[in-house]
Coordinates of N, CA and C in Angstrom, one line a residue:
M4 N 0.9 -1.2 0.0 CA 0.0 0.0 0.0 C 0.9 1.3 0.0
G5 N 0.6 2.2 -0.8 CA 1.4 3.4 -1.0 C 1.3 4.3 0.2
D6 N 2.4 5.1 0.4 CA 2.5 6.0 1.6 C 1.3 7.0 1.6
A7 N 0.9 7.4 0.4 CA -0.2 8.4 0.3 C -1.6 7.9 0.7
V8 N -1.8 6.6 0.8 CA -3.1 6.1 1.1 C -3.3 6.3 2.6
Q9 N -4.3 7.0 3.0 CA -4.6 7.3 4.4 C -5.8 6.7 5.0
H10 N -6.8 6.4 4.1 CA -8.1 5.9 4.6 C -8.5 4.5 4.3
R11 N -7.5 3.8 3.8 CA -7.7 2.3 3.5 C -6.7 1.5 4.3
R12 N -7.1 0.4 4.7 CA -6.2 -0.5 5.5 C -6.1 -1.9 4.8
I13 N -4.9 -2.5 5.0 CA -4.8 -3.9 4.5 C -5.8 -4.8 5.2
G14 N -6.5 -5.5 4.4 CA -7.7 -6.3 4.9 C -9.0 -5.7 4.5
D15 N -9.1 -4.5 4.2 CA -10.3 -3.9 3.7 C -10.8 -4.5 2.5
R16 N -12.1 -4.6 2.3 CA -12.6 -5.0 1.0 C -13.2 -3.8 0.4
V17 N -12.9 -3.6 -1.0 CA -13.4 -2.4 -1.6 C -13.9 -2.7 -2.9
L18 N -14.7 -1.8 -3.4 CA -15.2 -1.7 -4.8 C -14.3 -0.7 -5.5
V19 N -13.7 -1.1 -6.6 CA -12.8 -0.2 -7.4 C -13.7 0.6 -8.3
N20 N -13.6 1.9 -8.3 CA -14.3 2.8 -9.2 C -13.9 2.5 -10.7
T21 N -14.8 2.6 -11.6 CA -14.3 2.5 -13.0 C -13.4 3.7 -13.4
T22 N -13.5 4.8 -12.8 CA -12.6 5.9 -13.1 C -11.8 6.2 -11.9
T23 N -10.5 6.7 -12.2 CA -9.6 7.0 -11.2 C -9.7 8.5 -10.8
Q24 N -9.7 8.8 -9.5 CA -9.9 10.2 -9.1 C -9.1 10.5 -7.9
C25 N -8.4 11.7 -8.0 CA -7.5 12.1 -7.0 C -8.3 12.7 -5.8
G26 N -9.5 13.2 -6.1 CA -10.3 13.8 -5.0 C -9.9 15.2 -4.6
K27 N -8.9 15.8 -5.3 CA -8.4 17.1 -4.8 C -8.4 18.2 -5.9
C28 N -8.4 17.7 -7.2 CA -8.3 18.7 -8.3 C -9.7 19.4 -8.5
Y29 N -9.7 20.4 -9.4 CA -10.9 21.2 -9.6 C -12.0 20.3 -10.1
N30 N -11.8 19.5 -11.0 CA -12.8 18.6 -11.5 C -13.4 17.7 -10.5
C31 N -12.6 17.1 -9.7 CA -13.0 16.2 -8.6 C -13.9 17.0 -7.6
K32 N -13.5 18.2 -7.3 CA -14.3 18.9 -6.3 C -15.6 19.4 -6.9
Q33 N -15.8 19.4 -8.2 CA -17.0 19.7 -8.9 C -17.8 18.4 -9.1
K34 N -17.3 17.3 -8.6 CA -17.9 15.9 -8.7 C -17.9 15.5 -10.2
F35 N -16.9 15.9 -10.9 CA -16.7 15.5 -12.4 C -15.6 14.6 -12.4
H36 N -15.7 13.5 -11.6 CA -14.6 12.6 -11.3 C -14.0 12.0 -12.6
G37 N -14.9 11.8 -13.6 CA -14.3 11.1 -14.8 C -13.3 11.9 -15.5
H38 N -13.2 13.2 -15.1 CA -12.3 14.1 -15.8 C -11.2 14.6 -14.8
C39 N -10.9 13.8 -13.8 CA -9.8 14.1 -12.9 C -8.6 14.4 -13.6
V40 N -7.8 15.4 -13.3 CA -6.6 15.8 -14.1 C -5.5 14.8 -13.9
D41 N -5.6 14.0 -12.8 CA -4.5 12.9 -12.6 C -5.2 11.6 -12.6
G42 N -6.4 11.5 -13.3 CA -7.1 10.2 -13.3 C -7.9 10.1 -14.5
G43 N -9.2 9.9 -14.2 CA -10.2 9.7 -15.4 C -10.1 8.2 -15.7
W44 N -10.3 7.9 -17.1 CA -10.3 6.6 -17.6 C -8.8 6.0 -17.6
Q45 N -8.3 5.5 -16.5 CA -7.0 5.0 -16.4 C -7.0 3.5 -16.6
L46 N -7.7 2.8 -15.8 CA -7.6 1.3 -15.8 C -8.1 0.7 -17.1
G47 N -7.2 -0.1 -17.7 CA -7.5 -0.7 -19.0 C -7.4 0.2 -20.1
N48 N -6.9 1.4 -19.9 CA -6.8 2.4 -20.9 C -5.4 3.0 -21.0
L49 N -5.0 3.7 -19.9 CA -3.7 4.2 -19.9 C -2.7 3.4 -19.0
I50 N -3.3 2.6 -18.1 CA -2.5 1.6 -17.3 C -3.2 0.3 -17.4
D51 N -2.5 -0.7 -16.8 CA -3.1 -2.1 -16.8 C -4.5 -2.1 -16.2
G52 N -5.4 -2.9 -16.7 CA -6.7 -3.0 -16.1 C -6.9 -4.1 -15.1
M53 N -8.1 -4.6 -14.9 CA -8.5 -5.4 -13.8 C -8.7 -6.9 -14.2
Q54 N -8.1 -7.4 -15.3 CA -8.2 -8.7 -15.7 C -7.2 -9.7 -15.1
G55 N -6.2 -9.2 -14.3 CA -5.2 -10.0 -13.7 C -5.6 -10.4 -12.3
T56 N -4.7 -11.2 -11.6 CA -4.9 -11.5 -10.2 C -4.7 -10.3 -9.3
Y57 N -3.8 -9.4 -9.7 CA -3.5 -8.2 -8.9 C -3.6 -7.0 -9.9
A58 N -3.9 -5.9 -9.3 CA -4.0 -4.6 -10.0 C -3.6 -3.5 -9.1
R59 N -2.9 -2.5 -9.8 CA -2.5 -1.3 -9.0 C -3.5 -0.3 -9.2
I60 N -4.0 0.3 -8.1 CA -5.1 1.3 -8.1 C -4.6 2.6 -7.6
P61 N -4.4 3.6 -8.5 CA -3.9 4.9 -8.1 C -5.0 5.6 -7.3
H62 N -4.5 6.5 -6.4 CA -5.5 7.3 -5.6 C -6.5 6.4 -4.9
A63 N -6.0 5.4 -4.2 CA -6.9 4.5 -3.6 C -7.9 5.0 -2.6
D64 N -7.6 6.1 -1.9 CA -8.6 6.7 -1.0 C -9.8 7.2 -1.7
F65 N -9.7 7.7 -2.9 CA -10.8 8.2 -3.6 C -11.3 7.4 -4.8
S66 N -10.5 6.4 -5.1 CA -10.9 5.5 -6.3 C -11.4 4.2 -5.9
T67 N -11.7 4.0 -4.6 CA -12.3 2.8 -4.1 C -13.5 3.2 -3.1
Q68 N -14.3 2.3 -2.9 CA -15.5 2.4 -2.0 C -15.4 1.3 -1.0
L69 N -15.5 1.5 0.3 CA -15.4 0.4 1.3 C -16.7 -0.4 1.2
I70 N -16.5 -1.7 1.3 CA -17.7 -2.6 1.3 C -17.9 -3.0 2.9
P71 N -19.1 -2.7 3.4 CA -19.4 -3.0 4.8 C -19.2 -4.4 5.1
E72 N -18.6 -4.7 6.3 CA -18.3 -6.0 6.7 C -19.5 -6.9 6.8
N73 N -20.7 -6.3 7.1 CA -21.9 -7.2 7.3 C -22.4 -7.8 6.0
V74 N -21.8 -7.4 4.8 CA -22.2 -8.1 3.6 C -21.1 -8.9 3.0
W75 N -20.0 -9.0 3.7 CA -18.9 -9.9 3.2 C -19.3 -11.3 3.1
D76 N -18.8 -12.0 2.0 CA -19.1 -13.4 1.8 C -20.6 -13.7 1.6
T77 N -21.3 -12.7 1.1 CA -22.7 -12.9 0.7 C -23.0 -12.6 -0.7
S78 N -24.2 -12.9 -1.2 CA -24.6 -12.6 -2.5 C -24.6 -11.1 -2.8
V79 N -24.8 -10.4 -1.7 CA -24.8 -8.9 -1.9 C -23.4 -8.5 -2.4
E80 N -22.4 -9.0 -1.7 CA -21.0 -8.6 -2.1 C -20.7 -9.0 -3.5
D81 N -21.2 -10.2 -3.9 CA -21.0 -10.7 -5.3 C -21.6 -9.6 -6.3
A82 N -22.8 -9.1 -5.9 CA -23.5 -8.2 -6.8 C -22.9 -6.9 -6.9
I83 N -22.2 -6.5 -5.8 CA -21.6 -5.1 -5.8 C -20.7 -4.8 -6.9
V84 N -20.1 -5.9 -7.5 CA -19.1 -5.6 -8.6 C -19.8 -4.9 -9.7
M85 N -21.1 -5.1 -9.9 CA -21.8 -4.4 -11.0 C -21.9 -2.9 -10.8
C86 N -21.7 -2.5 -9.6 CA -21.7 -1.0 -9.3 C -20.4 -0.3 -9.7
S87 N -19.4 -1.0 -10.1 CA -18.1 -0.4 -10.5 C -18.3 0.3 -11.8
D88 N -19.0 -0.3 -12.8 CA -19.0 0.3 -14.2 C -20.3 0.1 -14.8
I89 N -20.7 -1.1 -15.0 CA -21.9 -1.4 -15.9 C -23.2 -0.7 -15.4
L90 N -23.5 -1.0 -14.1 CA -24.8 -0.4 -13.6 C -24.8 1.1 -13.6
P91 N -23.8 1.7 -13.1 CA -23.8 3.2 -13.1 C -23.7 3.8 -14.5
T92 N -23.1 3.1 -15.4 CA -23.0 3.7 -16.8 C -24.5 3.6 -17.4
G93 N -25.2 2.5 -17.3 CA -26.5 2.4 -17.7 C -27.4 3.4 -17.1
L94 N -27.2 3.8 -15.8 CA -28.1 4.7 -15.1 C -27.7 6.1 -15.5
E95 N -26.4 6.5 -15.2 CA -26.0 7.9 -15.3 C -26.0 8.4 -16.8
V96 N -25.3 7.7 -17.6 CA -25.1 8.2 -19.0 C -26.3 7.9 -19.8
G97 N -27.0 6.7 -19.6 CA -28.1 6.3 -20.3 C -29.4 7.1 -20.0
L98 N -29.6 7.2 -18.7 CA -30.9 7.7 -18.2 C -30.8 9.1 -17.6
L99 N -29.9 9.3 -16.7 CA -29.9 10.6 -16.0 C -29.4 11.7 -16.9
D100 N -28.4 11.4 -17.8 CA -28.0 12.4 -18.8 C -29.0 12.5 -19.8
G101 N -29.9 11.6 -20.0 CA -31.1 11.7 -20.9 C -32.3 12.4 -20.3
A102 N -32.1 12.9 -19.1 CA -33.1 13.7 -18.4 C -34.4 12.9 -18.2
I103 N -34.3 11.6 -17.7 CA -35.4 10.8 -17.5 C -36.4 11.4 -16.5
Q104 N -37.7 11.2 -16.8 CA -38.7 11.6 -15.9 C -39.8 10.5 -15.8
P105 N -40.5 10.4 -14.7 CA -41.5 9.4 -14.6 C -42.5 9.5 -15.8
G106 N -43.0 8.3 -16.2 CA -44.1 8.3 -17.2 C -43.6 8.4 -18.7
M107 N -42.3 8.3 -18.9 CA -41.7 8.4 -20.2 C -41.8 7.1 -21.0
K108 N -41.9 7.1 -22.3 CA -41.7 6.0 -23.2 C -40.1 5.9 -23.5
I109 N -39.5 4.8 -23.1 CA -38.1 4.7 -23.2 C -37.7 3.6 -24.2
A110 N -36.8 3.8 -25.1 CA -36.3 2.8 -26.0 C -34.8 2.6 -25.8
I111 N -34.4 1.4 -25.6 CA -33.0 1.0 -25.4 C -32.5 0.2 -26.6
V112 N -31.5 0.7 -27.3 CA -31.0 0.1 -28.5 C -29.8 -0.7 -28.1
G113 N -29.9 -1.9 -28.1 CA -28.7 -2.8 -27.7 C -29.0 -3.3 -26.3
M114 N -29.3 -4.6 -26.1 CA -29.7 -5.1 -24.9 C -28.5 -6.0 -24.3
G115 N -27.3 -5.5 -24.4 CA -26.2 -6.2 -23.8 C -26.2 -5.8 -22.3
P116 N -25.1 -6.0 -21.6 CA -25.1 -5.7 -20.1 C -25.4 -4.3 -19.8
V117 N -24.9 -3.3 -20.5 CA -25.1 -1.9 -20.2 C -26.6 -1.5 -20.6
G118 N -27.1 -2.0 -21.7 CA -28.5 -1.8 -22.0 C -29.4 -2.4 -21.0
L119 N -29.1 -3.6 -20.5 CA -29.9 -4.2 -19.5 C -29.8 -3.4 -18.1
A120 N -28.7 -2.8 -17.9 CA -28.5 -2.0 -16.7 C -29.4 -0.7 -16.8
S121 N -29.5 -0.1 -18.0 CA -30.5 1.0 -18.2 C -31.9 0.6 -18.0
L122 N -32.2 -0.7 -18.5 CA -33.6 -1.2 -18.3 C -33.9 -1.4 -16.8
I123 N -33.0 -2.0 -16.1 CA -33.3 -2.3 -14.7 C -33.4 -1.0 -13.9
T124 N -32.5 -0.1 -14.0 CA -32.6 1.2 -13.2 C -33.7 2.1 -13.7
S125 N -34.3 1.9 -14.9 CA -35.5 2.7 -15.3 C -36.6 2.5 -14.3
G126 N -36.6 1.3 -13.7 CA -37.7 1.0 -12.7 C -37.9 2.1 -11.6
D127 N -36.9 2.8 -11.3 CA -37.0 3.8 -10.3 C -37.8 5.0 -10.7
Y128 N -38.1 5.0 -12.0 CA -38.8 6.2 -12.6 C -40.1 5.8 -13.2
Q129 N -40.5 4.6 -13.0 CA -41.8 4.1 -13.5 C -42.2 4.7 -14.9
P130 N -41.4 4.1 -15.9 CA -41.7 4.5 -17.3 C -43.1 4.0 -17.7
A131 N -43.6 4.7 -18.7 CA -45.0 4.3 -19.2 C -44.9 3.1 -20.2
E132 N -43.8 3.0 -20.9 CA -43.5 1.9 -21.8 C -42.1 1.7 -22.0
L133 N -41.6 0.5 -22.3 CA -40.2 0.2 -22.6 C -40.1 -0.5 -24.0
F134 N -39.1 -0.1 -24.8 CA -38.9 -0.7 -26.0 C -37.5 -1.3 -26.0
A135 N -37.3 -2.6 -26.1 CA -36.1 -3.3 -26.1 C -35.7 -3.7 -27.5
I136 N -34.6 -3.2 -28.0 CA -34.3 -3.4 -29.4 C -32.9 -4.1 -29.5
D137 N -32.9 -5.2 -30.3 CA -31.7 -6.0 -30.4 C -31.9 -6.9 -31.6
I138 N -30.8 -7.7 -32.0 CA -31.0 -8.7 -33.0 C -30.7 -10.1 -32.4
N139 N -30.6 -10.1 -31.1 CA -30.3 -11.3 -30.4 C -31.5 -11.8 -29.6
K140 N -32.1 -12.9 -29.9 CA -33.3 -13.4 -29.2 C -33.1 -13.6 -27.7
H141 N -32.0 -14.2 -27.4 CA -31.6 -14.4 -26.0 C -31.6 -13.1 -25.2
R142 N -31.0 -12.1 -25.8 CA -31.0 -10.8 -25.1 C -32.4 -10.2 -24.9
L143 N -33.2 -10.3 -25.9 CA -34.5 -9.8 -25.9 C -35.4 -10.5 -24.9
D144 N -35.2 -11.9 -24.8 CA -35.9 -12.7 -23.8 C -35.5 -12.3 -22.4
A145 N -34.2 -12.0 -22.3 CA -33.7 -11.7 -20.9 C -34.2 -10.3 -20.5
S146 N -34.5 -9.4 -21.5 CA -35.0 -8.1 -21.1 C -36.4 -8.2 -20.6
V147 N -37.2 -9.1 -21.3 CA -38.6 -9.2 -20.8 C -38.6 -9.9 -19.4
A148 N -37.8 -10.9 -19.3 CA -37.7 -11.7 -18.0 C -37.3 -10.7 -16.9
L149 N -36.4 -9.8 -17.1 CA -35.9 -8.9 -16.1 C -37.0 -7.9 -15.6
T150 N -37.8 -7.4 -16.6 CA -38.8 -6.5 -16.2 C -39.9 -7.2 -15.3
E151 N -40.1 -8.5 -15.5 CA -41.0 -9.2 -14.7 C -40.5 -9.4 -13.2
K152 N -39.3 -9.1 -13.0 CA -38.7 -9.3 -11.6 C -38.2 -8.0 -11.0
T153 N -38.3 -6.9 -11.8 CA -37.7 -5.6 -11.4 C -38.8 -4.7 -10.8
A154 N -38.6 -4.2 -9.6 CA -39.6 -3.3 -9.0 C -39.7 -2.1 -9.8
G155 N -41.0 -1.6 -10.0 CA -41.2 -0.4 -10.8 C -41.5 -0.8 -12.3
L156 N -41.2 -2.0 -12.8 CA -41.4 -2.4 -14.2 C -42.4 -3.5 -14.3
Q157 N -42.8 -4.2 -13.2 CA -43.7 -5.4 -13.4 C -45.0 -5.1 -14.1
S158 N -45.5 -3.9 -14.1 CA -46.7 -3.7 -14.8 C -46.5 -2.8 -16.0
V159 N -45.2 -2.6 -16.4 CA -44.9 -1.7 -17.5 C -45.0 -2.5 -18.8
P160 N -45.7 -2.1 -19.9 CA -45.6 -2.8 -21.1 C -44.2 -2.8 -21.8
V161 N -43.8 -3.9 -22.1 CA -42.4 -4.0 -22.8 C -42.5 -4.5 -24.2
H162 N -42.1 -3.8 -25.1 CA -42.1 -4.1 -26.5 C -40.7 -4.8 -26.9
S163 N -40.6 -6.0 -27.2 CA -39.4 -6.7 -27.5 C -39.3 -6.7 -29.0
I164 N -38.3 -5.9 -29.6 CA -38.3 -5.7 -31.0 C -37.0 -6.3 -31.6
D165 N -37.1 -7.3 -32.5 CA -36.0 -7.9 -33.1 C -35.7 -7.1 -34.4
N166 N -34.5 -6.5 -34.4 CA -34.2 -5.7 -35.6 C -33.3 -6.5 -36.6
S167 N -33.4 -7.8 -36.6 CA -32.7 -8.6 -37.6 C -32.9 -8.2 -39.0
N168 N -34.2 -7.8 -39.3 CA -34.6 -7.4 -40.7 C -34.6 -5.9 -40.8
N169 N -34.0 -5.1 -39.9 CA -34.0 -3.6 -39.9 C -35.4 -3.0 -39.9
T170 N -36.2 -3.6 -39.1 CA -37.6 -3.1 -39.0 C -37.9 -2.3 -37.7
A171 N -36.9 -2.1 -36.8 CA -37.1 -1.5 -35.6 C -37.7 -0.1 -35.6
V172 N -37.2 0.7 -36.5 CA -37.8 2.0 -36.6 C -39.3 2.0 -37.0
E173 N -39.6 1.2 -38.0 CA -40.9 1.1 -38.4 C -41.8 0.6 -37.3
E174 N -41.4 -0.4 -36.5 CA -42.2 -1.0 -35.5 C -42.4 0.0 -34.3
V175 N -41.4 0.7 -33.9 CA -41.5 1.7 -32.9 C -42.5 2.8 -33.2
L176 N -42.4 3.3 -34.5 CA -43.2 4.4 -34.9 C -44.7 3.9 -35.1
E177 N -44.9 2.7 -35.4 CA -46.2 2.1 -35.5 C -46.9 2.0 -34.2
I178 N -46.1 1.5 -33.2 CA -46.6 1.4 -31.8 C -46.9 2.7 -31.2
T179 N -46.1 3.7 -31.5 CA -46.3 5.1 -30.9 C -47.1 6.0 -31.7
K180 N -47.7 5.4 -32.8 CA -48.6 6.1 -33.7 C -47.9 7.3 -34.4
G181 N -46.7 7.0 -34.7 CA -45.8 8.0 -35.4 C -45.1 9.0 -34.6
H182 N -45.3 9.0 -33.3 CA -44.8 10.1 -32.4 C -43.3 9.8 -32.0
G183 N -43.0 8.5 -31.8 CA -41.7 8.2 -31.3 C -41.7 8.1 -29.8
V184 N -40.5 7.9 -29.2 CA -40.4 7.7 -27.8 C -39.8 9.0 -27.1
D185 N -39.9 9.1 -25.9 CA -39.5 10.2 -25.1 C -38.0 10.3 -24.8
L186 N -37.4 9.0 -24.7 CA -36.0 8.9 -24.4 C -35.4 7.7 -25.0
V187 N -34.2 7.9 -25.7 CA -33.5 6.7 -26.3 C -32.2 6.6 -25.6
V188 N -31.8 5.3 -25.5 CA -30.5 5.0 -25.0 C -29.8 4.2 -26.0
E189 N -28.7 4.7 -26.5 CA -27.8 4.0 -27.5 C -26.7 3.2 -26.8
A190 N -26.9 1.9 -26.7 CA -26.0 1.1 -26.0 C -25.3 0.0 -26.8
I191 N -25.1 0.3 -28.1 CA -24.3 -0.6 -29.0 C -22.9 -0.1 -29.2
G192 N -22.8 1.2 -29.7 CA -21.5 1.8 -29.9 C -21.1 1.7 -31.3
V193 N -22.1 1.5 -32.3 CA -21.8 1.6 -33.7 C -22.8 2.6 -34.4
P194 N -22.5 3.1 -35.5 CA -23.4 4.1 -36.2 C -24.8 3.5 -36.3
A195 N -25.0 2.3 -36.7 CA -26.3 1.8 -36.8 C -27.2 2.0 -35.6
G196 N -26.6 1.9 -34.4 CA -27.4 2.2 -33.2 C -27.9 3.6 -33.1
W197 N -27.0 4.5 -33.5 CA -27.3 6.0 -33.5 C -28.4 6.3 -34.5
Y198 N -28.4 5.7 -35.7 CA -29.3 6.0 -36.7 C -30.7 5.6 -36.3
I199 N -30.8 4.4 -35.6 CA -32.0 3.9 -35.1 C -32.6 5.0 -34.0
C200 N -31.7 5.4 -33.1 CA -32.1 6.4 -32.1 C -32.7 7.6 -32.7
Q201 N -32.0 8.2 -33.6 CA -32.4 9.5 -34.1 C -33.7 9.4 -34.9
D202 N -34.1 8.2 -35.4 CA -35.3 8.0 -36.2 C -36.5 7.6 -35.3
I203 N -36.3 7.3 -34.0 CA -37.4 6.9 -33.2 C -37.8 7.8 -32.1
V204 N -36.9 8.9 -31.9 CA -37.1 9.7 -30.8 C -38.0 10.9 -31.1
K205 N -38.8 11.4 -30.2 CA -39.7 12.5 -30.4 C -38.9 13.8 -30.6
A206 N -39.5 14.8 -31.2 CA -38.9 16.1 -31.3 C -38.7 16.7 -30.0
G207 N -37.6 17.3 -29.8 CA -37.4 18.1 -28.5 C -36.9 17.2 -27.4
T208 N -36.6 16.0 -27.6 CA -36.2 15.1 -26.4 C -34.7 14.9 -26.6
V209 N -34.2 14.0 -25.6 CA -32.8 13.8 -25.4 C -32.5 12.3 -25.4
G210 N -31.3 12.0 -25.9 CA -30.8 10.6 -25.8 C -29.6 10.5 -25.1
G211 N -29.4 9.3 -24.4 CA -28.2 9.0 -23.8 C -27.3 8.1 -24.7
V212 N -26.1 8.6 -25.0 CA -25.2 7.8 -25.9 C -24.1 7.2 -25.0
L213 N -24.0 5.9 -24.9 CA -23.1 5.3 -24.0 C -21.8 4.9 -24.5
A214 N -21.7 4.8 -25.8 CA -20.5 4.0 -26.3 C -19.6 4.9 -27.2
N215 N -19.2 4.4 -28.4 CA -18.1 5.0 -29.1 C -18.6 6.3 -29.8
P216 N -17.7 7.1 -30.3 CA -18.1 8.3 -31.0 C -18.9 8.0 -32.3
L217 N -19.7 8.9 -32.6 CA -20.6 8.7 -33.9 C -19.8 9.2 -35.1
P218 N -20.3 8.8 -36.2 CA -19.6 9.2 -37.5 C -19.4 10.7 -37.6
G219 N -18.2 11.2 -37.8 CA -17.9 12.6 -37.9 C -17.9 13.4 -36.6
L220 N -18.1 12.7 -35.5 CA -18.0 13.3 -34.2 C -16.7 13.2 -33.6
R221 N -16.0 14.3 -33.2 CA -14.6 14.2 -32.7 C -14.6 13.4 -31.4
Q222 N -13.5 12.7 -31.1 CA -13.3 11.9 -29.9 C -13.4 12.9 -28.7
S223 N -13.0 14.2 -28.9 CA -12.9 15.1 -27.7 C -14.3 15.4 -27.2
F224 N -15.3 15.3 -28.1 CA -16.7 15.5 -27.6 C -17.2 14.5 -26.7
I225 N -16.7 13.2 -26.9 CA -17.1 12.2 -26.0 C -16.2 12.3 -24.7
K226 N -14.9 12.5 -24.9 CA -13.9 12.6 -23.8 C -14.3 13.6 -22.8
Y227 N -14.8 14.8 -23.2 CA -15.1 15.8 -22.3 C -16.6 15.9 -21.9
S228 N -17.4 14.9 -22.3 CA -18.8 14.8 -21.9 C -19.6 16.0 -22.4
L229 N -19.2 16.6 -23.6 CA -19.9 17.7 -24.1 C -21.4 17.4 -24.5
R230 N -22.2 18.3 -24.3 CA -23.7 18.1 -24.6 C -23.9 19.1 -25.8
I231 N -24.6 18.6 -26.8 CA -24.8 19.4 -28.0 C -26.4 19.3 -28.3
K232 N -27.0 20.4 -28.5 CA -28.4 20.4 -28.8 C -28.7 21.0 -30.2
F233 N -29.4 20.2 -31.0 CA -29.8 20.6 -32.3 C -31.3 21.0 -32.3
G234 N -31.7 21.8 -33.3 CA -33.1 22.1 -33.4 C -33.4 23.3 -34.3
Y235 N -34.7 23.5 -34.5 CA -35.2 24.6 -35.2 C -35.5 25.8 -34.2
L236 N -35.6 27.0 -34.6 CA -36.1 28.1 -33.8 C -37.5 28.0 -33.5
D237 N -37.9 27.9 -32.2 CA -39.3 27.8 -31.9 C -40.0 29.1 -31.4
S238 N -39.2 30.1 -31.2 CA -39.8 31.3 -30.7 C -39.7 32.4 -31.7
I239 N -40.5 33.5 -31.6 CA -40.4 34.6 -32.5 C -40.3 35.9 -31.7

């Protein structure tokens, strides 16, 4: 353990944050931890990641979360690993950055682990309808099964849409009577996912983009979490 570590002890069990944060710089103090001047996306990007038996964690006081002893060696401790990356990404970038509100119609494009995380956490906001879009039947079946077990989603209509034949846009617009959905979550990371999103979202709404840069969009826009709004002039 490094000399600078003051609040962690040998024997502690911790959850390692997906982003490294010093806790002292301007961005960290603004709770913009992903853009720490001496951290950010370090693990698996600028330094070795977490696929080995051991890993070095910079700024351990701020880049880890203590796991309470009363959940050690339980199924709760096993599940906590989801809180490092996948679950908060689906919630924060997919839903919160998309300005989720109760009663929304939400479409999730790509039902892999992050897409499923967006689906599960949407239950806290009681959506009016959910649209699960993928080309993999197993993932679509898993999406429906999860809504049946997730608080806040058990009575929510779920539209499982197989886009193997590129019919997702047509199906969503038909179900919504041409209006589209209130919030889209792009959880694939390829241009095709973005194109679906832009064609099924209502005018004036927001989408959460979780993965790789879009065609023609500079990497820096993603790196610095910039938000861009497009539209027509509505006032006179």
